[in-house]
Structures are given as C-alpha cells and as structure tokens.
C-alpha cells in the first residue's frame, strides 16, 4: 500500500495540536467540497483524501500508531504481537544486542514495510511453525461519502446504499451534521488469514436548500416585518422547520431585533426529543410607491413628531 503523508495532505506540522488539525481540516473541506466544485474529479479525490487524513490524525490512538508505523499503522497490533511471540521462540538473527532491534525503527515511516517484510516474509516465517501466513490482519478501513439534504436529517431515517457490490441498510439518526463521519464496524475491506474485516467510515455532505441557517442544533432565519406592525405591534405567522407558528410583535420593534423560539431548532444528535432553538431576525420592510394620501399622512406624522 502506498505511503500517504497525512500531515502533508492537511498541511500541518507533525506536532500540530488537535485544534490546529481540526481548524485546517475545516478550511480544506470548504475549499474542496464537491458541492463547490461540481464535476471536478480532482477536487472530489482531494476531498476524500482530506477526510481520510482527518480520520487518522483526529483519533489519538490511530495517530499514535500512524506516527510509529507509517503506512502499516493499521497492522500495528499484529506486528507487535507477532514480534513478541517470535522473540519468545528465538532470538533474531539481525543482532545479538536487543537494543539494536530498535534502531531499525529510527528511519522514515515509509521504511517500515520493508523491515516487516524481511522480518515476517524474507526469512521464510518464524521458527516453531509460526509463519507469516498464520498472522491475522485486519482488513483495510474504507471511506465513503453520503450526500443528503438538510430536510432529510431533520428526522431519523433509513437509507439503503450500494457498496462493494452489496446493499447496506443504514439508520441515520436525526441531527447529523455536515462533514460528520460515522463508523460502521466490519463493513470495510476483508481481513486476511481470518483477521477481522475493516470498518466503513461514512462522511455526510449535507446540502442546505432551505431559508434557515444551521449552527449545530440551532437555526437562524430572517423574517420581513412590515413597518406598520413594527410600529404598532401585532401578530405575524412565521415558518419553522416543522410548520407555521404565530408570533406576537411588540410595539416599536426595531430593525434587526432578534427573537428566540425555544425548542424550534434542529434535533440534537442522538438525544431523543431534544431540540435546539430558532432565532428570528426582523428585517423591517420600508414601504415604497406611496400614494399621495399615504405621503400626506406620513407628513402629518412627521409634523406631530417634531412638535412633540
């Protein structure tokens, strides 16, 4: 398997913090997202590569293995177990000094495969009958992307996707976020020599084609308010994600006023019957094309205001 430098892919230093990696990941996904680069195969491939790097570097355990074993990080446990077992059966012919064994691991991450190949394969297997063919290897983890509309993830739903020539039935919880990745155990590549199958990681691409802006479980929406209702107060009907509601408007409401509708936002991921809030921002609609009578009335109001 070709060595991929995940740090280079994300453009971060090997000592980067989790927050730095997350910030850079979000920056790159916004730039290379397929929705922003339609019919661009290079951008799509780059997007998948970025997600693959994020899945490893944002997981402390995976990152630790990757830093130590490079492209062979997914077989880290097998290598360690095999090394311990072989050490208990015979001494390595590489060196009479056990400390020299560690010197093989001071090079580039990409050199590990050659070393493991020589340790497990080049010598024709272990003494005592423990051959490389008997070592169990976990299958390759696989990354995939699923595109949905925002309305699709307002409620939990079942999806059937075609993957590796098999139909996979998924139950997608309400409240899934754009860019979120979920793991489906054992649905990746086939294991070797009786080893477990790899896992499938699905990253969601959520298309928002609504009038609402989403921030996690909170929603935001601009609402036009006519001048007369803003001045005199009254009642208006607004659209929420689950239907229409009536909203009272206070007298003298200013342009840009925000109103919070508790529990009218988006479902909280994996928290049953828990919702965020909806924030309405009033944009006062100034009347145009006034009739002569309307202008006359406004002039009278102006005079009254000045006299007051």
Short mmCIF file of C-alpha atoms in Angstrom, two decimals:
data_model
loop_
_atom_site.label_atom_id
_atom_site.label_comp_id
_atom_site.label_asym_id
_atom_site.label_seq_id
_atom_site.Cartn_x
_atom_site.Cartn_y
_atom_site.Cartn_z
CA UNK A 1 0.00 0.00 0.00
CA UNK A 2 1.37 3.44 -0.94
CA UNK A 3 2.52 5.60 1.95
CA UNK A 4 0.39 8.71 2.42
CA UNK A 5 1.75 11.59 4.47
CA UNK A 6 -1.44 12.68 6.24
CA UNK A 7 0.31 15.66 7.81
CA UNK A 8 1.33 16.89 4.38
CA UNK A 9 -2.17 16.27 3.00
CA UNK A 10 -3.69 18.52 5.69
CA UNK A 11 -0.80 20.96 5.58
CA UNK A 12 0.01 20.76 9.29
CA UNK A 13 3.15 20.11 11.33
CA UNK A 14 3.69 16.69 12.91
CA UNK A 15 3.46 18.37 16.30
CA UNK A 16 0.16 20.09 15.47
CA UNK A 17 -2.50 20.09 18.18
CA UNK A 18 -5.95 18.56 17.71
CA UNK A 19 -7.47 22.04 17.47
CA UNK A 20 -4.97 23.05 14.76
CA UNK A 21 -5.72 19.90 12.78
CA UNK A 22 -9.48 20.43 13.13
CA UNK A 23 -9.19 24.07 12.00
CA UNK A 24 -7.12 23.16 8.95
CA UNK A 25 -9.47 20.27 8.09
CA UNK A 26 -12.49 22.57 8.08
CA UNK A 27 -10.63 25.09 5.92
CA UNK A 28 -9.69 22.47 3.32
CA UNK A 29 -13.14 20.82 3.20
CA UNK A 30 -14.73 24.18 2.49
CA UNK A 31 -12.30 24.70 -0.38
CA UNK A 32 -12.52 21.23 -1.93
CA UNK A 33 -16.12 20.27 -1.12
CA UNK A 34 -17.77 18.57 -4.14
CA UNK A 35 -20.78 20.90 -3.89
CA UNK A 36 -18.46 23.85 -4.52
CA UNK A 37 -16.55 22.02 -7.27
CA UNK A 38 -19.20 20.23 -9.35
CA UNK A 39 -17.91 17.71 -11.89
CA UNK A 40 -14.35 18.22 -10.66
CA UNK A 41 -12.91 14.74 -10.12
CA UNK A 42 -9.63 16.09 -8.75
CA UNK A 43 -11.46 18.13 -6.10
CA UNK A 44 -13.57 15.10 -5.15
CA UNK A 45 -10.48 12.90 -4.85
CA UNK A 46 -8.74 15.59 -2.80
CA UNK A 47 -11.83 15.86 -0.55
CA UNK A 48 -11.79 12.12 0.11
CA UNK A 49 -8.05 12.21 0.81
CA UNK A 50 -8.54 15.07 3.29
CA UNK A 51 -11.26 13.10 5.12
CA UNK A 52 -9.02 10.02 5.23
CA UNK A 53 -6.21 12.05 6.80
CA UNK A 54 -8.60 13.63 9.30
CA UNK A 55 -9.95 10.24 10.41
CA UNK A 56 -6.44 9.13 11.38
CA UNK A 57 -4.95 12.32 12.82
CA UNK A 58 -8.05 13.34 14.79
CA UNK A 59 -8.10 9.96 16.56
CA UNK A 60 -5.33 9.98 19.22
CA UNK A 61 -4.92 6.19 19.17
CA UNK A 62 -4.78 5.96 15.37
CA UNK A 63 -2.42 8.94 15.19
CA UNK A 64 -0.06 7.29 17.68
CA UNK A 65 0.07 4.13 15.56
CA UNK A 66 0.48 6.14 12.35
CA UNK A 67 3.36 8.15 13.80
CA UNK A 68 5.12 4.91 14.78
CA UNK A 69 4.36 2.60 11.85
CA UNK A 70 3.57 4.89 8.92
CA UNK A 71 1.52 3.21 6.19
CA UNK A 72 1.49 -0.02 8.19
CA UNK A 73 -0.23 1.59 11.17
CA UNK A 74 -3.41 -0.47 10.70
CA UNK A 75 -1.42 -3.65 11.36
CA UNK A 76 0.39 -2.23 14.40
CA UNK A 77 -1.14 -4.68 16.89
CA UNK A 78 -0.45 -7.66 14.66
CA UNK A 79 3.16 -6.62 14.22
CA UNK A 80 3.66 -6.09 17.93
CA UNK A 81 2.04 -9.39 18.83
CA UNK A 82 4.00 -11.27 16.19
CA UNK A 83 7.25 -9.62 17.29
CA UNK A 84 6.68 -10.58 20.93
CA UNK A 85 5.81 -14.16 20.00
CA UNK A 86 8.84 -14.56 17.79
CA UNK A 87 11.10 -13.09 20.47
CA UNK A 88 9.81 -15.69 22.92
CA UNK A 89 10.63 -18.52 20.47
CA UNK A 90 14.04 -17.49 19.19
CA UNK A 91 16.50 -14.65 19.12
CA UNK A 92 16.56 -12.59 15.97
CA UNK A 93 19.47 -13.08 13.61
CA UNK A 94 19.55 -9.34 12.96
CA UNK A 95 21.70 -8.62 16.04
CA UNK A 96 22.94 -10.21 19.25
CA UNK A 97 22.17 -6.93 21.01
CA UNK A 98 18.43 -6.46 21.73
CA UNK A 99 18.87 -2.68 21.76
CA UNK A 100 19.87 -2.80 18.08
CA UNK A 101 16.38 -4.01 17.21
CA UNK A 102 15.03 -0.55 17.99
CA UNK A 103 17.49 1.07 15.60
CA UNK A 104 15.54 -0.39 12.69
CA UNK A 105 12.67 1.92 13.62
CA UNK A 106 14.51 5.23 13.52
CA UNK A 107 14.06 5.87 9.82
CA UNK A 108 11.19 7.21 7.76
CA UNK A 109 7.66 5.87 8.34
CA UNK A 110 7.68 4.60 4.76
CA UNK A 111 10.56 2.19 5.54
CA UNK A 112 8.56 0.05 7.96
CA UNK A 113 7.02 -2.18 5.30
CA UNK A 114 10.43 -3.29 4.03
CA UNK A 115 11.53 -4.12 7.55
CA UNK A 116 8.35 -6.05 8.39
CA UNK A 117 8.58 -7.85 5.04
CA UNK A 118 12.09 -9.00 5.88
CA UNK A 119 11.09 -9.95 9.42
CA UNK A 120 7.94 -11.89 8.52
CA UNK A 121 8.41 -12.91 4.90
CA UNK A 122 12.03 -12.77 3.81
CA UNK A 123 13.18 -15.30 6.42
CA UNK A 124 10.57 -17.82 5.38
CA UNK A 125 8.49 -17.48 8.54
CA UNK A 126 9.13 -17.99 12.24
CA UNK A 127 10.73 -20.93 13.91
CA UNK A 128 8.38 -23.12 15.82
CA UNK A 129 5.87 -23.20 12.97
CA UNK A 130 4.59 -19.61 13.36
CA UNK A 131 4.61 -18.40 9.72
CA UNK A 132 3.54 -15.08 8.28
CA UNK A 133 0.61 -16.84 6.60
CA UNK A 134 -0.81 -17.55 10.06
CA UNK A 135 -0.73 -13.96 11.23
CA UNK A 136 -4.21 -12.41 11.23
CA UNK A 137 -4.56 -8.99 9.65
CA UNK A 138 -7.45 -6.60 9.92
CA UNK A 139 -8.96 -5.54 6.61
CA UNK A 140 -8.50 -2.07 5.15
CA UNK A 141 -10.74 0.68 6.52
CA UNK A 142 -12.78 2.35 3.78
CA UNK A 143 -14.04 5.92 3.47
CA UNK A 144 -17.25 6.86 1.65
CA UNK A 145 -19.43 9.94 1.30
CA UNK A 146 -23.21 10.21 1.51
CA UNK A 147 -24.98 13.33 0.25
CA UNK A 148 -28.29 14.35 1.84
CA UNK A 149 -30.47 17.44 2.04
CA UNK A 150 -30.95 19.26 5.33
CA UNK A 151 -34.60 18.21 5.42
CA UNK A 152 -33.51 14.57 5.20
CA UNK A 153 -31.69 14.69 8.54
CA UNK A 154 -34.38 16.54 10.50
CA UNK A 155 -35.83 13.14 11.39
CA UNK A 156 -34.19 9.74 11.71
CA UNK A 157 -34.44 7.75 8.51
CA UNK A 158 -33.36 4.54 6.87
CA UNK A 159 -31.16 4.55 3.80
CA UNK A 160 -30.02 1.75 1.51
CA UNK A 161 -26.67 2.33 -0.19
CA UNK A 162 -24.81 0.20 -2.71
CA UNK A 163 -21.30 -0.54 -1.51
CA UNK A 164 -18.75 -3.15 -2.64
CA UNK A 165 -21.45 -4.95 -4.66
CA UNK A 166 -23.64 -5.31 -1.62
CA UNK A 167 -26.64 -3.40 -0.31
CA UNK A 168 -26.09 -1.81 3.05
CA UNK A 169 -29.05 -0.70 5.16
CA UNK A 170 -28.36 2.29 7.39
CA UNK A 171 -30.39 4.00 10.07
CA UNK A 172 -29.29 7.64 10.06
CA UNK A 173 -30.00 9.44 13.35
CA UNK A 174 -31.67 12.84 13.22
CA UNK A 175 -29.35 15.81 13.62
CA UNK A 176 -26.37 14.53 11.62
CA UNK A 177 -24.10 17.46 10.74
CA UNK A 178 -22.36 18.41 7.53
CA UNK A 179 -18.89 16.85 7.48
CA UNK A 180 -19.71 14.45 10.31
CA UNK A 181 -18.30 10.93 9.97
CA UNK A 182 -19.79 7.77 11.42
CA UNK A 183 -18.16 4.38 11.72
CA UNK A 184 -19.81 1.11 10.66
CA UNK A 185 -17.82 -1.74 12.13
CA UNK A 186 -16.81 -4.63 9.91
CA UNK A 187 -18.09 -3.21 6.61
CA UNK A 188 -14.71 -2.26 5.13
CA UNK A 189 -12.13 -4.42 3.38
CA UNK A 190 -11.88 -8.15 4.04
CA UNK A 191 -9.49 -9.32 6.73
CA UNK A 192 -6.53 -11.57 5.91
CA UNK A 193 -5.85 -15.00 7.32
CA UNK A 194 -9.03 -14.95 9.39
CA UNK A 195 -8.45 -11.43 10.69
CA UNK A 196 -11.41 -9.07 11.27
CA UNK A 197 -12.87 -7.06 8.42
CA UNK A 198 -12.04 -3.38 8.25
CA UNK A 199 -14.51 -0.64 9.09
CA UNK A 200 -16.51 1.66 6.87
CA UNK A 201 -16.40 5.40 7.60
CA UNK A 202 -19.21 7.44 6.06
CA UNK A 203 -18.84 11.21 5.88
CA UNK A 204 -22.07 13.16 5.42
CA UNK A 205 -22.33 16.02 2.96
CA UNK A 206 -25.45 17.99 3.94
CA UNK A 207 -26.91 20.32 1.32
CA UNK A 208 -28.89 23.18 2.85
CA UNK A 209 -31.55 24.25 0.33
CA UNK A 210 -33.76 25.96 2.94
CA UNK A 211 -34.19 29.53 4.18
CA UNK A 212 -32.67 28.51 7.52
CA UNK A 213 -29.04 28.76 8.54
CA UNK A 214 -27.84 26.00 10.82
CA UNK A 215 -25.27 26.08 13.61
CA UNK A 216 -25.22 22.62 15.19
CA UNK A 217 -28.73 22.28 16.66
CA UNK A 218 -29.69 25.97 16.43
CA UNK A 219 -31.40 27.52 13.42
CA UNK A 220 -31.41 31.12 12.22
CA UNK A 221 -33.86 32.82 9.88
CA UNK A 222 -34.52 36.36 8.62
CA UNK A 223 -38.15 37.46 8.61
CA UNK A 224 -39.61 40.50 6.86
CA UNK A 225 -41.72 42.73 9.09
CA UNK A 226 -43.89 45.48 7.66
CA UNK A 227 -43.39 48.98 9.02
CA UNK A 228 -46.88 49.31 10.46
CA UNK A 229 -46.64 46.12 12.53
CA UNK A 230 -43.16 47.12 13.70
CA UNK A 231 -44.53 50.46 14.94
CA UNK A 232 -47.94 49.41 16.25
CA UNK A 233 -47.23 45.81 17.22
CA UNK A 234 -49.37 42.87 16.25
CA UNK A 235 -49.14 39.23 15.27
CA UNK A 236 -47.42 37.53 12.34
CA UNK A 237 -47.10 33.95 11.10
CA UNK A 238 -43.61 32.55 10.60
CA UNK A 239 -42.36 29.26 9.17
CA UNK A 240 -40.38 26.95 11.41
CA UNK A 241 -38.77 23.70 10.29
CA UNK A 242 -41.80 21.70 11.42
CA UNK A 243 -44.60 24.09 10.42
CA UNK A 244 -46.10 27.55 10.89
CA UNK A 245 -46.38 29.34 14.23
CA UNK A 246 -47.92 32.65 15.25
CA UNK A 247 -45.63 35.20 16.81
CA UNK A 248 -46.53 38.35 18.73
CA UNK A 249 -44.66 41.52 17.75
CA UNK A 250 -44.09 44.24 20.34
CA UNK A 251 -44.83 47.89 19.61
CA UNK A 252 -41.82 49.85 18.44
CA UNK A 253 -39.83 46.84 17.25
CA UNK A 254 -36.53 47.95 15.73
CA UNK A 255 -34.89 46.66 12.57
CA UNK A 256 -32.53 43.77 13.37
CA UNK A 257 -34.40 42.73 16.51
CA UNK A 258 -33.84 39.04 17.31
CA UNK A 259 -36.47 36.75 18.80
CA UNK A 260 -35.74 33.31 20.25
CA UNK A 261 -38.18 30.44 19.76
CA UNK A 262 -37.10 27.79 22.25
CA UNK A 263 -37.14 24.20 21.04
CA UNK A 264 -37.95 25.16 17.44
CA UNK A 265 -34.48 24.48 16.12
CA UNK A 266 -32.84 21.30 14.84
CA UNK A 267 -32.76 17.92 16.61
CA UNK A 268 -29.76 17.34 18.87
CA UNK A 269 -27.76 14.39 17.52
CA UNK A 270 -28.60 11.15 19.34
CA UNK A 271 -30.62 12.92 22.05
CA UNK A 272 -34.23 11.88 21.75
CA UNK A 273 -36.83 14.67 21.88
CA UNK A 274 -34.11 17.28 22.35
CA UNK A 275 -34.04 20.29 20.00
CA UNK A 276 -32.06 23.47 19.62
CA UNK A 277 -33.60 26.93 19.30
CA UNK A 278 -34.77 29.03 16.36
CA UNK A 279 -33.64 32.65 16.19
CA UNK A 280 -35.72 35.04 14.09
CA UNK A 281 -34.19 38.35 12.97
CA UNK A 282 -36.66 41.03 11.90
CA UNK A 283 -35.91 42.99 8.75
CA UNK A 284 -38.34 45.91 8.58
CA UNK A 285 -39.78 46.36 5.13
CA UNK A 286 -39.94 50.09 4.32
CA UNK A 287 -42.95 50.79 2.05
CA UNK A 288 -42.28 52.22 -1.42
CA UNK A 289 -44.51 53.66 -4.17
CA UNK A 290 -46.60 55.53 -1.61
CA UNK A 291 -49.87 57.06 -2.73
CA UNK A 292 -50.44 60.81 -2.32
CA UNK A 293 -52.69 60.13 0.66
CA UNK A 294 -50.08 57.93 2.35
CA UNK A 295 -47.39 60.58 1.84
CA UNK A 296 -49.73 63.18 3.29
CA UNK A 297 -50.31 61.04 6.37
CA UNK A 298 -46.59 60.47 6.87
CA UNK A 299 -46.01 64.21 6.59
CA UNK A 300 -48.60 64.76 9.31
CA UNK A 301 -46.88 62.18 11.50
CA UNK A 302 -43.58 63.91 10.91
CA UNK A 303 -45.03 67.25 11.98
CA UNK A 304 -46.58 65.71 15.07
CA UNK A 305 -43.25 64.11 15.96
CA UNK A 306 -41.38 67.40 15.53
CA UNK A 307 -43.95 69.31 17.55
CA UNK A 308 -43.73 66.75 20.32
#
